[in-house]
Tab-separated table of C-alpha atoms in Angstrom:
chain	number	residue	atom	x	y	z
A	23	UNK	CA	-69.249	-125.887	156.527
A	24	UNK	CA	-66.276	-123.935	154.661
A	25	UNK	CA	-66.706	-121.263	156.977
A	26	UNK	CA	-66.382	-123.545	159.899
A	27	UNK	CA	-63.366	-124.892	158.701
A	28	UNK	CA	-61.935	-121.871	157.690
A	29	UNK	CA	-61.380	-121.129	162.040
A	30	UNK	CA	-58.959	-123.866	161.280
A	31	UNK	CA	-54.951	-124.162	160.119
A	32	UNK	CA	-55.028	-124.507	156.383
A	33	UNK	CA	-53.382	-128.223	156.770
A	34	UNK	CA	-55.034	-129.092	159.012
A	35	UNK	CA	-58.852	-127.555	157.311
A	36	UNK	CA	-57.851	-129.622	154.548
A	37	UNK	CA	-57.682	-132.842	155.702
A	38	UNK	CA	-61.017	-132.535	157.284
A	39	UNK	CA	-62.692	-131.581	154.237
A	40	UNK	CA	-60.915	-134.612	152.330
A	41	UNK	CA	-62.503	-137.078	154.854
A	42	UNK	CA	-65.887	-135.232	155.267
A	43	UNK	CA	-66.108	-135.650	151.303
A	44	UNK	CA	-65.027	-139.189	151.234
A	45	UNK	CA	-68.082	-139.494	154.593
A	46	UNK	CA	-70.496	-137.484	152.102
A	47	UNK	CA	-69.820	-139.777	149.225
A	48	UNK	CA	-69.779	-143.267	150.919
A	49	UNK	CA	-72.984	-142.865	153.382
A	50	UNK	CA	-75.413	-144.769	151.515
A	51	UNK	CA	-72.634	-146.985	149.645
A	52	UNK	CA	-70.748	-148.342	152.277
A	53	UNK	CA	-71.560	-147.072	155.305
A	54	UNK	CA	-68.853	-149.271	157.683
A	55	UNK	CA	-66.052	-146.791	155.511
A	56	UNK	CA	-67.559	-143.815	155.608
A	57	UNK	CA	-67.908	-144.170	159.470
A	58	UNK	CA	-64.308	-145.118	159.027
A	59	UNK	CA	-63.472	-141.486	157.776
A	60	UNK	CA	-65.668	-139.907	160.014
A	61	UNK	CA	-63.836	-140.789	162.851
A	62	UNK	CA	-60.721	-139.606	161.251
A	63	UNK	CA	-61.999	-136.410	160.703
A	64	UNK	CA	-63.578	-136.246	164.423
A	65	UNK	CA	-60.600	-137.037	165.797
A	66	UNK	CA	-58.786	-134.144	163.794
A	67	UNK	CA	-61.694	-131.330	164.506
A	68	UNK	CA	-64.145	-132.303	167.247
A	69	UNK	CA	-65.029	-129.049	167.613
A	70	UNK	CA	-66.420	-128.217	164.291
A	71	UNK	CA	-70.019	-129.029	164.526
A	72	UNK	CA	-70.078	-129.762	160.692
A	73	UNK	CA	-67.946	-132.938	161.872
A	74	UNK	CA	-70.236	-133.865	164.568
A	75	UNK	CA	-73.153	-133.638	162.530
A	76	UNK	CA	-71.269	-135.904	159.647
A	77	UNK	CA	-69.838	-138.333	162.124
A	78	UNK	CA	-73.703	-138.452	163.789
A	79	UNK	CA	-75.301	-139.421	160.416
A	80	UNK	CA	-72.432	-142.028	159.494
A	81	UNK	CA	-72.742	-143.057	163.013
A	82	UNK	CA	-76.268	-143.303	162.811
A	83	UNK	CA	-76.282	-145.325	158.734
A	84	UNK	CA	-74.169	-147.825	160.614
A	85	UNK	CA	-76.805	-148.423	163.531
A	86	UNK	CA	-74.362	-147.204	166.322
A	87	UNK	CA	-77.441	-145.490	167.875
A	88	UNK	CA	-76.199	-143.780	170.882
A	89	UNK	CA	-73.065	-142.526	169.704
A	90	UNK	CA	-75.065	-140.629	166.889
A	91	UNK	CA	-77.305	-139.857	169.436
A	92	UNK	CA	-75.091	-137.847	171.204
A	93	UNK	CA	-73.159	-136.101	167.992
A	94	UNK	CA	-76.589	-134.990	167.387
A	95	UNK	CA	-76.930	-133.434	170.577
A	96	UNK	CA	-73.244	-132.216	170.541
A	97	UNK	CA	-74.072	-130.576	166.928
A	98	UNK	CA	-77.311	-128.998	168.247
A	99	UNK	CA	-75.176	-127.432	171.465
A	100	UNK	CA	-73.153	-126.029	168.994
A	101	UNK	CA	-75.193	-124.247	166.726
A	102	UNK	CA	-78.589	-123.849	168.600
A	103	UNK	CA	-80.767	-125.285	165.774
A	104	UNK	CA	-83.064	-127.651	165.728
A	105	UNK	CA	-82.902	-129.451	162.251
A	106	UNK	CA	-81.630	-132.496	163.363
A	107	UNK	CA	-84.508	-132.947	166.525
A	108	UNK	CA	-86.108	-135.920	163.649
A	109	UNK	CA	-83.626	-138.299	163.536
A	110	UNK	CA	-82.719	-137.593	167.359
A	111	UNK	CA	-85.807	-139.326	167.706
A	112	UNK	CA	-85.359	-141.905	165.516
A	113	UNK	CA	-82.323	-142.790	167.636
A	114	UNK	CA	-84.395	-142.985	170.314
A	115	UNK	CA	-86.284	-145.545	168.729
A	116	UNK	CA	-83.127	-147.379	167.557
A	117	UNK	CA	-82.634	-147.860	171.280
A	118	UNK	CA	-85.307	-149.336	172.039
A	119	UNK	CA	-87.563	-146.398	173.438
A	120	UNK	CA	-89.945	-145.395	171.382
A	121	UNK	CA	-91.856	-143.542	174.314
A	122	UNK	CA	-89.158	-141.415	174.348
A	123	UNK	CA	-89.598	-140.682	170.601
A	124	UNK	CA	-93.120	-139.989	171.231
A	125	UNK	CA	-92.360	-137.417	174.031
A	126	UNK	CA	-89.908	-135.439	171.021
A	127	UNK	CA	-92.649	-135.177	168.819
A	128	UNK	CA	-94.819	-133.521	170.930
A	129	UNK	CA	-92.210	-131.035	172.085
A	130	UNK	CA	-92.026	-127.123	171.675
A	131	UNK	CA	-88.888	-127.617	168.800
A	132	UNK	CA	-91.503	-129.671	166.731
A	133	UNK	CA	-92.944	-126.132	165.742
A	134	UNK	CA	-89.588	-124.586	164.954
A	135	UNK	CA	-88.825	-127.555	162.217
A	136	UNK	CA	-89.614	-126.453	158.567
A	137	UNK	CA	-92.238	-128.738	156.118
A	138	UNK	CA	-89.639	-131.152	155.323
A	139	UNK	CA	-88.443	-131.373	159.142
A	140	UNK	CA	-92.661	-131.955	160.740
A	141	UNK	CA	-92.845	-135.028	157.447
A	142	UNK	CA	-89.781	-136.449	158.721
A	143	UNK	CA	-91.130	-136.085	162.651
A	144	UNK	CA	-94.683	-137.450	161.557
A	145	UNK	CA	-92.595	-140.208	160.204
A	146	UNK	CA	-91.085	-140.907	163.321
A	147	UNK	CA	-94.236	-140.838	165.315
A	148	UNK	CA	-95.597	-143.130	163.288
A	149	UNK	CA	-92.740	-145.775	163.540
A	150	UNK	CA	-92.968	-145.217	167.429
A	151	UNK	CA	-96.605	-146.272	167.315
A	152	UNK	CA	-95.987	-149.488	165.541
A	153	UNK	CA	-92.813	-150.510	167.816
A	154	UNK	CA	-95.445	-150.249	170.765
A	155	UNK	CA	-97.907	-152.356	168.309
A	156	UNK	CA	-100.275	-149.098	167.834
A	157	UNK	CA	-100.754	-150.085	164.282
A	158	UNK	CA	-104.209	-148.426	164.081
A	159	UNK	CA	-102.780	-144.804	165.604
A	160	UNK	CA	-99.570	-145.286	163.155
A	161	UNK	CA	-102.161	-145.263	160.797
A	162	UNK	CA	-103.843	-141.961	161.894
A	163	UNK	CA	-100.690	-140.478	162.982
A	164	UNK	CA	-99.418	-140.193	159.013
A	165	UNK	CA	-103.130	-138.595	157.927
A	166	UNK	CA	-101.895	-134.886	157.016
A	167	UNK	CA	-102.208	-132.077	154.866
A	168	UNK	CA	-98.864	-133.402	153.609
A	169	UNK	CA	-100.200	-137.071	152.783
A	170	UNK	CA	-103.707	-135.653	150.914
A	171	UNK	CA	-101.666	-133.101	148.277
A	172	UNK	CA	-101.277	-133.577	144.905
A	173	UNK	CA	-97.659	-131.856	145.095
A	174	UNK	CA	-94.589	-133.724	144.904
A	175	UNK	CA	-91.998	-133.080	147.100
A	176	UNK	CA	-88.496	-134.870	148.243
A	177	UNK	CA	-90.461	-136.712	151.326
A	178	UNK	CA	-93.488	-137.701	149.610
A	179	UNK	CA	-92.823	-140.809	147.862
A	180	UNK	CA	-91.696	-142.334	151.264
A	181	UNK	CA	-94.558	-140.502	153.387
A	182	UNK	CA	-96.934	-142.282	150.811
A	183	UNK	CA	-95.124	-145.628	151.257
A	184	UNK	CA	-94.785	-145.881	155.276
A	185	UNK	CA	-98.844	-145.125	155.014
A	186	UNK	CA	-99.191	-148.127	152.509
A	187	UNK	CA	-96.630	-150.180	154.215
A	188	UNK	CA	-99.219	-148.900	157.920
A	189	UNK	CA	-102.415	-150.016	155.891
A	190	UNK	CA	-101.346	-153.172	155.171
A	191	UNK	CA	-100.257	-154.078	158.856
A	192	UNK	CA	-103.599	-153.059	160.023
A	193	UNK	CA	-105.628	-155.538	157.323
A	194	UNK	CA	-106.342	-152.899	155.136
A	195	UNK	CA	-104.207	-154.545	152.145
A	196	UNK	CA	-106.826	-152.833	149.089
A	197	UNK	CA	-106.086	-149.315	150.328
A	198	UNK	CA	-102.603	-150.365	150.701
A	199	UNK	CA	-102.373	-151.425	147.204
A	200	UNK	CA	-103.395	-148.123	146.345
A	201	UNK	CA	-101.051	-145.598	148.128
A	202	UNK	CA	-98.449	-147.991	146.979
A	203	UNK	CA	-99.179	-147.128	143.931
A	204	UNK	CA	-99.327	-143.414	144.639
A	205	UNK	CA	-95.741	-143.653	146.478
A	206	UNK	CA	-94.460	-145.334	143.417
A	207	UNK	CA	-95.852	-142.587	141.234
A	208	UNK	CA	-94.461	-139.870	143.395
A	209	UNK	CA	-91.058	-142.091	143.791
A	210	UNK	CA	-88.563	-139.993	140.885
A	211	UNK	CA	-85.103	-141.257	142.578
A	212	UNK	CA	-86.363	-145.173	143.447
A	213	UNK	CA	-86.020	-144.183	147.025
A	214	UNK	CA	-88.763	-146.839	147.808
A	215	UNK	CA	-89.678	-150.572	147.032
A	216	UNK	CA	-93.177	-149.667	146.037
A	217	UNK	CA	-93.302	-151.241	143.018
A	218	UNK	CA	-91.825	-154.478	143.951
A	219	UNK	CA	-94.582	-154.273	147.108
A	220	UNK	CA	-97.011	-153.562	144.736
A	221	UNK	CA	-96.078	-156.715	142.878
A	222	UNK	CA	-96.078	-158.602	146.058
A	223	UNK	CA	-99.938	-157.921	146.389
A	224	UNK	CA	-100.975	-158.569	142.713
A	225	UNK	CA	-99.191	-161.931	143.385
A	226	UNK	CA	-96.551	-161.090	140.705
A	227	UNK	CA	-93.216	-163.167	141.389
A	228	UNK	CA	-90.492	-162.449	139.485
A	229	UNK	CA	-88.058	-164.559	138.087
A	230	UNK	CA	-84.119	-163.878	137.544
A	231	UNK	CA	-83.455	-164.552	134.257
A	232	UNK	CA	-79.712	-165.795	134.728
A	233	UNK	CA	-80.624	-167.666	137.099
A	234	UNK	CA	-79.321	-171.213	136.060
A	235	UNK	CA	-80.605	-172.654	139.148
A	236	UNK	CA	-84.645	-172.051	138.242
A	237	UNK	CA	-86.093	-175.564	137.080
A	238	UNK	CA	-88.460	-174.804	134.514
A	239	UNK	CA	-90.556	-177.634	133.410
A	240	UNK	CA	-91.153	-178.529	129.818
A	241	UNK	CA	-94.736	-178.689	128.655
A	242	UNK	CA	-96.752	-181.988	127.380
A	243	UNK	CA	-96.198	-180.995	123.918
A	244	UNK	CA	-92.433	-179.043	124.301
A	245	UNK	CA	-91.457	-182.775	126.297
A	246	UNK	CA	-93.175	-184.754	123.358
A	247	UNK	CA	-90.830	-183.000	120.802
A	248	UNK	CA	-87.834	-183.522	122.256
A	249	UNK	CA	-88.509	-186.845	122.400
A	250	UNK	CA	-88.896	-187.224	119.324
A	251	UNK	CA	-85.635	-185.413	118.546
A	252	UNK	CA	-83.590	-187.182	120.962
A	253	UNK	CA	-84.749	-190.353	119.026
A	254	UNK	CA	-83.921	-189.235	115.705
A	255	UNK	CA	-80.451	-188.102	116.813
A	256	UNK	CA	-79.997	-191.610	118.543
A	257	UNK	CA	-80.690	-193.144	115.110
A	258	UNK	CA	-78.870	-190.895	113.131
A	259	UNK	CA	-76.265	-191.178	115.131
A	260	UNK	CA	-75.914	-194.968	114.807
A	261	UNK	CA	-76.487	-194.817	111.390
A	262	UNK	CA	-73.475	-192.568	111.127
A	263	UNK	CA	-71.200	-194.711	113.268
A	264	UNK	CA	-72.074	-197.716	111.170
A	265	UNK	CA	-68.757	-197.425	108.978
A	266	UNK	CA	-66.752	-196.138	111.333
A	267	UNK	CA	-67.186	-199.339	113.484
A	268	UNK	CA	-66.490	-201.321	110.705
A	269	UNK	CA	-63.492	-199.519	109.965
A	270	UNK	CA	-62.346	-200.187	113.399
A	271	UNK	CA	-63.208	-203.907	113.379
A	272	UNK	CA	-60.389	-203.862	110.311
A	273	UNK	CA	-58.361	-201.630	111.868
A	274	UNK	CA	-58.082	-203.741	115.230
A	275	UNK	CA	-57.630	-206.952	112.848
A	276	UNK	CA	-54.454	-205.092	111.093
A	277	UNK	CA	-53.639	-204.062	114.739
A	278	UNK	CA	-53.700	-207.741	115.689
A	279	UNK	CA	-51.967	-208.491	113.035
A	280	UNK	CA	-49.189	-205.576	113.239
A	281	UNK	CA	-48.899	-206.609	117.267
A	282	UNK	CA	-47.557	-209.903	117.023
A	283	UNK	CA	-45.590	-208.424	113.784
A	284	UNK	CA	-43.982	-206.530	116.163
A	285	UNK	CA	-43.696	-209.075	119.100
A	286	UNK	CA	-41.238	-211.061	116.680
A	287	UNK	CA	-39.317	-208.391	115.966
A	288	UNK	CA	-39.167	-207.374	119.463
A	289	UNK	CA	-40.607	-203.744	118.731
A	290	UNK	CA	-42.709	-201.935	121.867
A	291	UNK	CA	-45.507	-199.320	121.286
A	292	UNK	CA	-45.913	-196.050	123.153
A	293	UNK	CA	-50.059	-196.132	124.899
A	294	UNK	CA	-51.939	-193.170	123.203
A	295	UNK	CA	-52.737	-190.533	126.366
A	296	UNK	CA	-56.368	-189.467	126.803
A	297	UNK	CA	-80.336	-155.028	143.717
A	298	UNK	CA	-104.804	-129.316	152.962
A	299	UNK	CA	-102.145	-127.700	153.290
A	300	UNK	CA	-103.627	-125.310	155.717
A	301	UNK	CA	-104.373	-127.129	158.365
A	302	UNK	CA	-101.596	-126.691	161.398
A	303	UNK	CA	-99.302	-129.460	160.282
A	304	UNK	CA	-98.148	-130.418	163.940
A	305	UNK	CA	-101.840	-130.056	165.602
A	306	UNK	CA	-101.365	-134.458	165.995
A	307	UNK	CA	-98.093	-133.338	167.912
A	308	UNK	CA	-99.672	-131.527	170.633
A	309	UNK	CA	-101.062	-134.514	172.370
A	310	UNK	CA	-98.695	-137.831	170.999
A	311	UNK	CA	-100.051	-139.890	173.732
A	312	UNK	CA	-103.490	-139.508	172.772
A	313	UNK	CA	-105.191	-142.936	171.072
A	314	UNK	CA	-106.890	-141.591	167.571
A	315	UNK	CA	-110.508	-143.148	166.534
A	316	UNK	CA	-109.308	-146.413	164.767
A	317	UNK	CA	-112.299	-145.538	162.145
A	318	UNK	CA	-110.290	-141.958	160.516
A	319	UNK	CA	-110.324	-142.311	157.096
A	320	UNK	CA	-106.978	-140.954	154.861
């Protein structure tokens, strides 16, 4: 990216790269500002395909699917790569056509992605299945080398979870409950909710603390007790106030007594105030209209 900005006046290189850091920083924070910046910074270098690919991905974390869409394309123009073919396709399926998707992962740029790049595009194909309500080939379409290693890479916690989160939309909620568990192993940054899924199918609800709005009822006994407190208190308490009412009987009789005192002498009173790796990795690419046997194990 310095390089590409380097083609530009110093000023004018350096306001980009303010507003492509501010993009960078604010993605996953707040997403409606960083798109904010990115359109600054598009606006001041359209050219640079560093800012098209930035103002595609802010574009893209705010759901504004066809004008990421086409940064995407206008950063792929521009540099001839094909790194960013993935979430092209996940536009496509943010628009509503996930055939479409389907038709990009079975293309001849699937081959030229690296490991990280076919995960992400198995990904994709997966969610494309399940918009068209192919649960079952979903399912099949996430069986890989990549899903039966032991390694741990970036993409596996969440390759692990969208099988799980597959599983359990086809009825298959024990194996679920297992590669939830395997994504949450696997999940070092908490870039997944497999624990709290997990929870969800041990039956495990959890409770906020601070919440003062939770009624929690007392037990038999716990009730009993502070019954029995509340009457000792009421009793104490009377007991104590004994004196003190008699005190004010006398008191309001001097009162009495001081009032019409002071009614004679015409005197007035202020009132008090009261949060297998061998296997050809893209060999479920090659044909991504095909339906898989229903029965394929993971």
């Amino acid at each position: 990216m310095r390089q590409e900005l380097m083609s530009l006046p110093k000023t004018l290189a350096d306001d980009v790269a303010r507003n492509l850091v501010m993009v960078a920083r604010l993605l996953d924070e707040d997403p409606d500002l960083a798109y904010g910046y990115s359109r600054v910074a598009l606006r001041l270098a359209s050219r640079v395909a560093a800012v098209r690919e930035a103002a595609g991905f802010a574009s893209y974390a705010t759901e504004r699917y066809a004008e990421a869409l086409a940064e995407f394309r206008a950063c792929r123009r521009m540099t001839g790569t094909v790194d960013l073919w993935p979430v092209m396709a996940d536009c496509e399926r943010g628009l509503g056509r996930p055939e479409r998707a389907l038709e990009m992962a079975g293309a001849p740029e699937v081959h030229k992605l690296d490991r990280a790049g076919q995960v992400e595009m198995r990904l994709v194909a997966a969610g494309a299945r399940r918009d068209m309500g192919q649960i079952d080939a979903a399912v099949v379409t996430l069986q890989s080398p990549e899903l039966a290693s032991n390694a741990v890479h970036p993409w596996t916690a969440r390759l692990r979870y969208a099988y799980a989160d597959a599983l359990l939309a086809a009825g298959r909620d024990d194996e679920a409950r297992e590669w939830f568990a395997k994504s949450l192993e696997a999940d070092q940054s908490g870039s997944t909710d497999a624990s709290d899924r997990l929870a969800q199918l041990d039956g495990v609800a959890f409770v906020d603390a601070l919440d003062e709005s939770a009624d929690v009822e007392p037990t038999a006994d716990e009730a009993g007790v502070a019954d029995a407190e509340d009457t000792d208190t009421d009793t104490d308490t009377a007991d104590a106030d004994a004196p003190h009412a008699e005190a004010s009987d006398a008191a309001g009789k001097d009162g009495a007594s001081s009032g019409r005192q002071d009614r004679e002498v015409g005197v007035t009173g202020e009132p008090d105030v009261d949060l297998t790796d061998e296997a050809d990795p893209t060999a479920f690419l090659d044909d991504p209209f095909k339906e898989p046997s229903k029965h394929t194990e993971g």
